[in-house]
Coordinates of C-alpha atoms in Angstrom, one line a residue:
X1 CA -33.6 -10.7 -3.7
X2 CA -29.8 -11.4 -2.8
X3 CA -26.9 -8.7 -2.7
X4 CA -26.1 -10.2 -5.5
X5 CA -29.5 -10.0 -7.6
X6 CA -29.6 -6.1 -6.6
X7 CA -26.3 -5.7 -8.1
X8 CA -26.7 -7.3 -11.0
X9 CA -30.4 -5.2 -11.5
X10 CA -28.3 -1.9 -10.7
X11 CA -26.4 -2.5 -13.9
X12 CA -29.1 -3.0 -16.0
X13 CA -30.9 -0.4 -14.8
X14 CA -28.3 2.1 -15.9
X15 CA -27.9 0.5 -18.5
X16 CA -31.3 0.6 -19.8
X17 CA -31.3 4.2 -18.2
X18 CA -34.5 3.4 -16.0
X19 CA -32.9 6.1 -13.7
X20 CA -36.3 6.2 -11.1
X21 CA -36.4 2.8 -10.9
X22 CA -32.2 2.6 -10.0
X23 CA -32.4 4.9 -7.7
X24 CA -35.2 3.4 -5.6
X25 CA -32.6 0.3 -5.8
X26 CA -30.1 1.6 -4.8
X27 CA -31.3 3.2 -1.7
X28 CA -30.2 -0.3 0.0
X29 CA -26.9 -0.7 -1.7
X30 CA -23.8 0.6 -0.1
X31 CA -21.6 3.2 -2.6
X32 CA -18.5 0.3 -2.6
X33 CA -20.9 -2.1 -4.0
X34 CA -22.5 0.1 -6.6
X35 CA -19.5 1.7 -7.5
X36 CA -17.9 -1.8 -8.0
X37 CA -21.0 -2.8 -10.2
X38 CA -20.7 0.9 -12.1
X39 CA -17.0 0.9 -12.8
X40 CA -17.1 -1.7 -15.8
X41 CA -20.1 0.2 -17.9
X42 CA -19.1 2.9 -20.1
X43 CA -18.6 6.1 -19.5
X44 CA -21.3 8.4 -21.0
X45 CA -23.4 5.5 -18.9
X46 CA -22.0 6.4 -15.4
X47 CA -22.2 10.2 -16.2
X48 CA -25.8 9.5 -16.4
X49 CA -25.8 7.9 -13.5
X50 CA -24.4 10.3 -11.4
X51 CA -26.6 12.9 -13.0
X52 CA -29.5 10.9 -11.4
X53 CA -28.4 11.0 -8.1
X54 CA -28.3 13.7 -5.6
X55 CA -24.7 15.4 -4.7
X56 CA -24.6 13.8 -2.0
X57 CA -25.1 10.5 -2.9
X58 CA -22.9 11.1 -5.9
X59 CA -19.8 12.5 -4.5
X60 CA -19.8 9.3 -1.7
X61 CA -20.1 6.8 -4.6
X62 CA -17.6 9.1 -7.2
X63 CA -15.1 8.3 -4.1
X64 CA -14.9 4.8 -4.7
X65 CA -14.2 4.9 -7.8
X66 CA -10.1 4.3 -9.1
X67 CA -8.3 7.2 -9.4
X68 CA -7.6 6.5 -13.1
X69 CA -11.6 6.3 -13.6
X70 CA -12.4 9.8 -11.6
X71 CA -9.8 11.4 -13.9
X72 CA -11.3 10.7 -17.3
X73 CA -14.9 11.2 -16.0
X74 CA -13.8 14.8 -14.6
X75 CA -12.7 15.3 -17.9
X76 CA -15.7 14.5 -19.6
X77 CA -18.2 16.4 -17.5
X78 CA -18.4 19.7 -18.5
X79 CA -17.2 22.4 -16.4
X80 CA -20.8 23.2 -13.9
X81 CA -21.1 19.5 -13.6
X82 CA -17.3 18.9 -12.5
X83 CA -17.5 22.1 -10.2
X84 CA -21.2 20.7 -8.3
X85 CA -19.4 17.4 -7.8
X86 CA -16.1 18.9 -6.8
X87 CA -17.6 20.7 -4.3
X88 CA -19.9 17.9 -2.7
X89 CA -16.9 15.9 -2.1
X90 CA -14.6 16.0 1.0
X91 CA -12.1 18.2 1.2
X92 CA -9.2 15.7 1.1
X93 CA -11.1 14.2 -1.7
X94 CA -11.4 17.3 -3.6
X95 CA -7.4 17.8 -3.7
X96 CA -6.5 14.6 -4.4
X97 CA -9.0 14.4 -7.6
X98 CA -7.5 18.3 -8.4
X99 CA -3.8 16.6 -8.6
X100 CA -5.2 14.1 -10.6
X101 CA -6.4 17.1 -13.8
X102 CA -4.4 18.7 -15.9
X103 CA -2.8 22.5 -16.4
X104 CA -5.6 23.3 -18.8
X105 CA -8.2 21.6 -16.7
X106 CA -7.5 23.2 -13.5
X107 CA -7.7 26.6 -15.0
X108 CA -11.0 25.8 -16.3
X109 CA -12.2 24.3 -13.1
X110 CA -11.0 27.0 -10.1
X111 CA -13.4 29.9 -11.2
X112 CA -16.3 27.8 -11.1
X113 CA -15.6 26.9 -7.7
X114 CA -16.7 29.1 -4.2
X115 CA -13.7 31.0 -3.0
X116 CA -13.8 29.3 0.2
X117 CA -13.7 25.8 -1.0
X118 CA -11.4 27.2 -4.0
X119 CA -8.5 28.3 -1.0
X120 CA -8.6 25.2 0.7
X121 CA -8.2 22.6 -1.8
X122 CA -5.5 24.8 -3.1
X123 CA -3.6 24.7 0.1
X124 CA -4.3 21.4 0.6
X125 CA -3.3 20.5 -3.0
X126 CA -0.3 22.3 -2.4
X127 CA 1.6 19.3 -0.2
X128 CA 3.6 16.2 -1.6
X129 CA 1.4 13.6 -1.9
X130 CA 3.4 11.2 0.8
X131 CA 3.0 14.3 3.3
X132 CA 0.2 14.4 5.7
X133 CA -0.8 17.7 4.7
X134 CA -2.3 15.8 1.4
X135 CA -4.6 13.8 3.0
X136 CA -5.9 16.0 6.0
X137 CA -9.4 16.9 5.8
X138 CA -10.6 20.4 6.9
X139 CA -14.0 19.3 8.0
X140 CA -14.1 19.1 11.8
X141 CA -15.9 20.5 15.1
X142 CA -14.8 23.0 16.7
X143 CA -15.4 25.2 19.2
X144 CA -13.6 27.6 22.3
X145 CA -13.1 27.0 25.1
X146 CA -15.0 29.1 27.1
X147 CA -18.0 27.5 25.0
X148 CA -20.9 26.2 27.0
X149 CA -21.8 22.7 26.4
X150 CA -25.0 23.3 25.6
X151 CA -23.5 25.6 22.8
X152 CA -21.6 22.9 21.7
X153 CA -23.6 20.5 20.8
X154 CA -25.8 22.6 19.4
X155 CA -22.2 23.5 17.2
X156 CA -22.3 19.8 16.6
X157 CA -26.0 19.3 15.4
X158 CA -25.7 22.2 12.9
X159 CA -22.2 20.9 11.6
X160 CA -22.9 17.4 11.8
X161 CA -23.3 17.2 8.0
X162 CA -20.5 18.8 6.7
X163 CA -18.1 17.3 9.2
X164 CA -15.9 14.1 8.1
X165 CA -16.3 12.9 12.1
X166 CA -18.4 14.0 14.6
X167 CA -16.6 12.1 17.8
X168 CA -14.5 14.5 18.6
X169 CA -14.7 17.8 19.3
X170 CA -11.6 20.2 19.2
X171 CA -11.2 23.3 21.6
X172 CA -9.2 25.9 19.7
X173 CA -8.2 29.2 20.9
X174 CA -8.9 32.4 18.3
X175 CA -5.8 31.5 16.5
X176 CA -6.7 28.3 15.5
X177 CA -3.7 26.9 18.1
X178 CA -5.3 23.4 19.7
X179 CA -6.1 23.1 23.4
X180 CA -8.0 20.1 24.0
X181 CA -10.3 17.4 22.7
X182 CA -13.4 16.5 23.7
X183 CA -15.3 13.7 23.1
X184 CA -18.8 13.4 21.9
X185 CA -19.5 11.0 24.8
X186 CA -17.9 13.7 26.8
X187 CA -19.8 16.1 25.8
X188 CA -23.6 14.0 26.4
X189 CA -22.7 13.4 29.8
X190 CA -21.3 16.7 30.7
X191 CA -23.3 19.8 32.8
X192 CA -25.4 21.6 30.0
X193 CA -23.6 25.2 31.9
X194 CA -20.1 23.5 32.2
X195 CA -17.2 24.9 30.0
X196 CA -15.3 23.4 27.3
X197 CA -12.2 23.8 28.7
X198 CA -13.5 22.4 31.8
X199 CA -14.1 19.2 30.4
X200 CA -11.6 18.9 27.5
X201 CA -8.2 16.3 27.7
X202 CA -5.7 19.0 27.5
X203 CA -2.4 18.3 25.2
X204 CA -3.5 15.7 22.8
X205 CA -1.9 13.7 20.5
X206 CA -0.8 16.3 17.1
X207 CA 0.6 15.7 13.4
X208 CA 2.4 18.1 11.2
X209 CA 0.8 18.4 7.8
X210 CA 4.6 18.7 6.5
X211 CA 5.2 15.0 8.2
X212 CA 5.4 11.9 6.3
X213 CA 2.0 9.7 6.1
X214 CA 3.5 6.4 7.5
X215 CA 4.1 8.9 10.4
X216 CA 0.5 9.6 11.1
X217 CA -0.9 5.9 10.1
X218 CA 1.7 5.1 13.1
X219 CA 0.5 7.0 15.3
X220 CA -3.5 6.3 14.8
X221 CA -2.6 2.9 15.2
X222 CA -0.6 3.7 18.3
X223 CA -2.6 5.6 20.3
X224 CA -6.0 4.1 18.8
X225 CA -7.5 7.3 17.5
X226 CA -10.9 8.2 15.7
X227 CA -8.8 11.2 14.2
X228 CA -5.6 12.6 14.6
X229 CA -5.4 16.6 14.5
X230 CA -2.8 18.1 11.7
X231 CA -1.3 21.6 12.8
X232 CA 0.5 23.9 9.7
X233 CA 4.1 25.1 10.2
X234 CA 2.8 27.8 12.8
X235 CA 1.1 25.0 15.0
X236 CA -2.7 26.5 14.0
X237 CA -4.8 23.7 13.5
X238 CA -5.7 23.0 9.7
X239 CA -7.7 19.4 9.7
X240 CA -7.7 16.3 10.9
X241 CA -7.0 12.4 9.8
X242 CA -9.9 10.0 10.1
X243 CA -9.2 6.5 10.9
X244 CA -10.7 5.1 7.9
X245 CA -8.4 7.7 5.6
X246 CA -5.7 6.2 7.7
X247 CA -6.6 2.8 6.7
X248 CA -6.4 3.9 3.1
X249 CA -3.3 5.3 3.1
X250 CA -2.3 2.0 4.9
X251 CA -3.9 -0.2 2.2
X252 CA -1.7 2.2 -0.3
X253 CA 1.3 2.3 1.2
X254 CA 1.6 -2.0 1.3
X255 CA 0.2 -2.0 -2.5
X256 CA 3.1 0.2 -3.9
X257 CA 5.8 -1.7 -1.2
X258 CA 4.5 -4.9 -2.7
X259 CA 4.6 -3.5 -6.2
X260 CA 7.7 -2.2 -5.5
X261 CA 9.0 -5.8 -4.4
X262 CA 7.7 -7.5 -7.0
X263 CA 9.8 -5.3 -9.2
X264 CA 6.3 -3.4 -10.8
X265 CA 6.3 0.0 -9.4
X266 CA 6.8 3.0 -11.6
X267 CA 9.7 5.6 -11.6
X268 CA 7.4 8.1 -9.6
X269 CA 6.0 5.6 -7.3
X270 CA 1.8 5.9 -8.9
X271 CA -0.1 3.3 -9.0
X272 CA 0.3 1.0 -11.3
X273 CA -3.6 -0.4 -12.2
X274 CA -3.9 -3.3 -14.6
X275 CA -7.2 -2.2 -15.8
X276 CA -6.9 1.4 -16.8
X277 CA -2.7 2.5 -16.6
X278 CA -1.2 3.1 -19.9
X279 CA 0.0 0.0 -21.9
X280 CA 3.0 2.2 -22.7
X281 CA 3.8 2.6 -18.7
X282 CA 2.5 -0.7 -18.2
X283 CA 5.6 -1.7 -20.6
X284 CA 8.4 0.7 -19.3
X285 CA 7.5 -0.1 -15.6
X286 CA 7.9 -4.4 -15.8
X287 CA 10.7 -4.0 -18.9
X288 CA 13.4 -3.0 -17.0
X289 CA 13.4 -5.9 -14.5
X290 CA 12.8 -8.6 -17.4
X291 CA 16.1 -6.9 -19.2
X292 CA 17.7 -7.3 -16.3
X293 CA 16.8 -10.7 -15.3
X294 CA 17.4 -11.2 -18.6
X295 CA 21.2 -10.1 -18.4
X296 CA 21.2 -12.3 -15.2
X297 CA 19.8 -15.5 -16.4
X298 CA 22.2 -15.5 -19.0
X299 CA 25.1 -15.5 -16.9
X300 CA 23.4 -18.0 -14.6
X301 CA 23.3 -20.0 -17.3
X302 CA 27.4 -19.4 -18.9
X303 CA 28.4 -21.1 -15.5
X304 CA 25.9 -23.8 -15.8
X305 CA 27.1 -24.3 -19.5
X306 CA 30.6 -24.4 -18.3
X307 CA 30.5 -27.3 -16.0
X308 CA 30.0 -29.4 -19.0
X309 CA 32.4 -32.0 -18.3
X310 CA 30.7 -32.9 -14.9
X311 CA 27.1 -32.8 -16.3
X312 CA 28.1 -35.2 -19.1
X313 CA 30.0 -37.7 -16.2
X314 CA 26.4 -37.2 -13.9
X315 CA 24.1 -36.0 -15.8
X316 CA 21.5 -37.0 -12.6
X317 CA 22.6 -33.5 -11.3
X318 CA 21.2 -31.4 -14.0
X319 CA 17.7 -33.0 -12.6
X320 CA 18.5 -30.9 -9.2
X321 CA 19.8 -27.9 -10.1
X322 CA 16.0 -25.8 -10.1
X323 CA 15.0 -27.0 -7.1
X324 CA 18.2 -26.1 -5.5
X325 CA 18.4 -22.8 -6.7
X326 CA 14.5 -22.3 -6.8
X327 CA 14.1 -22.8 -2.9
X328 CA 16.8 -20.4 -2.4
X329 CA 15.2 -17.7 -4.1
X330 CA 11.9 -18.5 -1.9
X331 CA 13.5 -18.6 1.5
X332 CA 15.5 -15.1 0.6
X333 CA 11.8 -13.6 -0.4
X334 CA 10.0 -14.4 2.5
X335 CA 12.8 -13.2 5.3
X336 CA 13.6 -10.1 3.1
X337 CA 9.3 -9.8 3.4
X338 CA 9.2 -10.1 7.3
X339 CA 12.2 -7.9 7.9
X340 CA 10.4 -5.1 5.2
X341 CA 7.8 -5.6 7.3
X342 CA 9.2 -5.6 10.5
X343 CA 11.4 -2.4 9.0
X344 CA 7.7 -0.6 8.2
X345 CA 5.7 -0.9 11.7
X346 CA 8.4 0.1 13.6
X347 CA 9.4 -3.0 14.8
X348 CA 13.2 -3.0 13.8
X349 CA 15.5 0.0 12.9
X350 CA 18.7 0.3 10.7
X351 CA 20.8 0.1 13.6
X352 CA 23.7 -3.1 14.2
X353 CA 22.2 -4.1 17.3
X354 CA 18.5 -5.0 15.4
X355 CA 20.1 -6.9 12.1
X356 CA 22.1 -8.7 15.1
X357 CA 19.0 -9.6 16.8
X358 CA 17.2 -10.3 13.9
X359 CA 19.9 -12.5 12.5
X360 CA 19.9 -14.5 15.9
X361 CA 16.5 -15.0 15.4
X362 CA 16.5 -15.8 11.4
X363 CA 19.5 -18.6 11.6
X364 CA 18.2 -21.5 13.8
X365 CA 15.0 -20.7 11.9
X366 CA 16.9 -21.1 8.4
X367 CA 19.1 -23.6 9.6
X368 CA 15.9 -25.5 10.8
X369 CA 14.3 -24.8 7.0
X370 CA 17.5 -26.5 5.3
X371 CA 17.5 -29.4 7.5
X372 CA 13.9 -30.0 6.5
X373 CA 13.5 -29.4 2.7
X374 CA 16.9 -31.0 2.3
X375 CA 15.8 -34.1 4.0
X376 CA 12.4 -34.3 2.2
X377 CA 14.6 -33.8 -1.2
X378 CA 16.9 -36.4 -0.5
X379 CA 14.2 -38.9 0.2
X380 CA 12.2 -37.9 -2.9
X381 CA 15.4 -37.7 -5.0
X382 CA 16.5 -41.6 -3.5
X383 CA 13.3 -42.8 -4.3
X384 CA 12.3 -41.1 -7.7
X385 CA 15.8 -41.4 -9.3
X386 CA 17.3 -44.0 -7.4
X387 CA 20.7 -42.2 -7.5
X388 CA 24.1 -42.9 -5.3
X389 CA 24.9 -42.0 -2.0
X390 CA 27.8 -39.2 -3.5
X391 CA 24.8 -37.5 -5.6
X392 CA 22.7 -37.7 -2.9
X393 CA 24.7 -36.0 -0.5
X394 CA 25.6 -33.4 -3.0
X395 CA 22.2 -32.7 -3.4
X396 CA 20.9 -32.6 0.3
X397 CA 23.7 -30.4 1.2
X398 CA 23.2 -27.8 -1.5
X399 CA 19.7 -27.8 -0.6
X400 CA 20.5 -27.3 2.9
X401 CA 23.3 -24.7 2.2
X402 CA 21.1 -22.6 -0.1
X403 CA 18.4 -22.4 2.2
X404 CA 20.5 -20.9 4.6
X405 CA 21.7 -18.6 2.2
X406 CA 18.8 -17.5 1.4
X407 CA 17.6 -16.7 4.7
X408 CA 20.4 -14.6 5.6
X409 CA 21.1 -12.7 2.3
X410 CA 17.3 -12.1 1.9
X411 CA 17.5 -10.4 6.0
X412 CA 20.7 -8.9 5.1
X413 CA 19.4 -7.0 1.7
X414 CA 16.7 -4.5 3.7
X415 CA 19.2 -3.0 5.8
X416 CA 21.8 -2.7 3.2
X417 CA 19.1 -0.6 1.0
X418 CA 18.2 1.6 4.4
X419 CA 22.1 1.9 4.7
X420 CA 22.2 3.4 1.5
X421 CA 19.3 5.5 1.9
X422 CA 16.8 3.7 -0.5
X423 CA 13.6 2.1 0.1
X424 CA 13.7 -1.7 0.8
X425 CA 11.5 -3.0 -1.1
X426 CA 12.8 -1.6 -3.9
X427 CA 15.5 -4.6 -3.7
X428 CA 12.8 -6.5 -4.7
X429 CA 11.7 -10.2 -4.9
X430 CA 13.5 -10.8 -8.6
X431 CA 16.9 -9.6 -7.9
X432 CA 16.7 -11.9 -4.2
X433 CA 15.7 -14.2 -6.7
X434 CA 18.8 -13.7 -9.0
X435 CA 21.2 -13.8 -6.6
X436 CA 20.4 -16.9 -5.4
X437 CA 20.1 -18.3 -9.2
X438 CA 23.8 -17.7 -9.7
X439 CA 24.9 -18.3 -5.7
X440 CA 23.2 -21.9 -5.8
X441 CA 24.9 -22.8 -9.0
X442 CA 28.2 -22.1 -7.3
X443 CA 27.3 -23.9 -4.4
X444 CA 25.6 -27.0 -5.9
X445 CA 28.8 -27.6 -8.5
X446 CA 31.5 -26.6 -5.3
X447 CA 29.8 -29.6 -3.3
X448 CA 29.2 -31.9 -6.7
X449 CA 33.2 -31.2 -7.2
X450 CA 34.3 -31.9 -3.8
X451 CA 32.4 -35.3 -3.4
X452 CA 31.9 -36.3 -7.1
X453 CA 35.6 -34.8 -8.3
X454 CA 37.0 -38.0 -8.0
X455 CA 34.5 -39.5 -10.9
X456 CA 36.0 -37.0 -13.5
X457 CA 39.8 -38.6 -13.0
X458 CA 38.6 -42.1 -12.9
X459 CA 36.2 -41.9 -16.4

């Protein structure tokens, strides 16, 4: 039986509610897959479903699950059933899915909950949820340093399960202030009677819960980390960052930049999912660029309307103007992407020196782009529209100018919106596109007045 086939036989399982016979399926399926599978059936369904299972296996598959989709489950599980799986989760799980309930709902849940687990997803949920702080786990291994290594990795067998990684080991001090690592390969080829802090790698790499996200991401990618320690604001060690969480955040971070570019995100930055948001946010969230393109197109369109008298002389050129002003618009989008980009890793800062470097490598590039396109235009325009050699250098140069254009106001635009302290991408792929709507009107009619002017007087 394929991947596939087992899927497909999950769903109808639960379906069908043969519950024995899905679990013994499921056994071999991953909880992405099955959670992919799950996700479309309806709700009182998946309840079920994770009834059947045991809290372990439930809270990894309830993780894969959208945000959106954990949210109204929560709320339809009654309150011992929310509180077993709450608990079974991770601990940077369990505060994100506790932002995610309401006033009432939170009340309801926090008594049912063990006071330990209750404090630290409160203190956890207590951090914006760009900070570090929001995504730190609090499950790690750790141990003193005047520990034995046998001691340790006996510390390591019994917390193995409850720990989100066990490759590295942390030497704390009694208050909780980090002294060294150790790894776990460290640790299996160490002397059974040597010390922690004998063997540990003394000041290691450190976060600040109260630091931003794209800060820790960085530096896991940096220094090539399994996890990445999180100290509070009196440097005591409070959890650690996993890579993989990393590589969510990362996989979160380009979704809402590119929503943002695309002109989608929403006021307070969310998510904005196609499958369960709100029509109503749906709406208010893609309205406000369509107005304003809208508003935009409009006048686009006035100064089109107003060169009248030279459309009616050559009315070839109305064939050219949306490829003109069309290839503009692209070349600005992809060199404002690669400089947001760029801007994000690290790569280039907001500082004259880097938009002057960037700009001496964007310009023979550009300039390189016009030639091409405008080339390839003038040979297709020659050959589909068989026009004169005055329309047809008025078209390959507007092609050629516009491209350039482009280029530079879409590199340009990032570090204007960093200048003014906003985020980048929220000068996003539609208004680079607008711009160059109304900029390559001017500049295709400027060049089809200086070389075509002359047509005007003598008709």
């Amino acid at each position: 039986m394929t991947r596939k086939d087992i899927l497909l036989s999950l769903r109808e399982l639960s379906l069908d509610r043969h519950f024995h016979a899905f679990l013994e399926t499921a056994e071999n399926i991953h909880p992405s897959d099955m959670a992919e599978k799950l996700a479309v059936l309806p709700r009182p369904v998946m309840l079920d479903v994770l009834k059947s299972l045991d809290d372990e296996t439930a809270a990894a598959l309830f993780c894969y699950f959208s945000e959106e989709l954990q949210a109204a489950l929560f709320h339809d599980m009654d309150q011992s059933e929310a509180a077993r799986l709450l608990q079974s989760l991770p601990s940077d799980e369990r505060a994100d899915i506790y932002g995610l309930l309401d006033a009432q709902a939170r009340r309801d849940l926090l008594p049912s909950l063990e006071k330990e687990i209750r404090d630290d997803m409160l203190k956890l949920a207590a951090f914006p949820e760009e900070s570090t702080g929001s995504a730190t786990t609090s499950e790690y291994i750790s141990v003193h340093a005047e520990t034995r290594v046998a001691a340790a990795l006996k510390t390591v067998w019994t917390a193995a399960r409850g720990s989100e990684t066990i490759y590295i080991v942390y030497v704390l001090d009694e208050e909780k202030h980090l002294l060294g690592t150790v790894s776990l390969r460290e640790l299996l080829l160490a002397d059974d009677d040597a010390t922690m802090e004998s063997i540990m790698r003394r000041r290691p790499v450190s976060v600040r819960a109260s630091w931003p996200r794209s800060r820790s991401t960085e530096m896991i990618r940096r220094y090539d980390l399994l996890a990445l320690p999180v100290m509070d604001e009196d440097n005591k060690m409070m959890g650690i960052i996993t890579v993989d969480d990393a590589m969510d955040m990362e996989k979160e971070q380009d979704a809402a930049q590119l929503a943002r570019f695309g002109g989608t995100a929403t006021a307070d930055d969310t998510d904005l999912d196609i499958l369960h948001s709100p029509l109503a946010v749906m709406f208010k969230v893609r309205v406000f660029w369509l107005l304003f393109l809208t508003v935009f197109g409009v006048i686009t369109s006035s100064f089109v309307a107003a060169q009248e008298e030279i459309l009616s002389k050559v009315i070839v050129l109305a064939a050219f103007i949306a490829p003109i002003v069309d290839m503009g618009g692209n070349t600005g989008s992809q060199s404002a992407t690669l400089v947001i980009r760029a801007m994000a890793v690290g790569d280039v800062k907001l500082c004259f020196a880097d938009m002057r470097r960037v700009l001496r490598r964007e310009l023979p590039v550009a300039c390189t782009l016009g030639l091409t396109v405008a080339v390839l235009e003038g040979v297709l325009a020659w050959f589909s529209k068989g026009i004169g050699l005055d329309v047809l250098i008025t078209v390959s140069l507007s092609m050629f100018v516009c491209t350039m254009a482009g280029g530079v106001i879409g590199l340009v635009l990032p570090f204007l919106a960093r200048r003014m302290g906003t985020d980048p991408a929220t000068l996003s792929s539609p208004l680079i596109t607008s711009i160059m709507d109304l900029l390559g009107v001017f500049i295709y009619f400027s060049f089809a007045y200086l070389f075509l002017g002359d047509m005007l007087t003598a008709l």
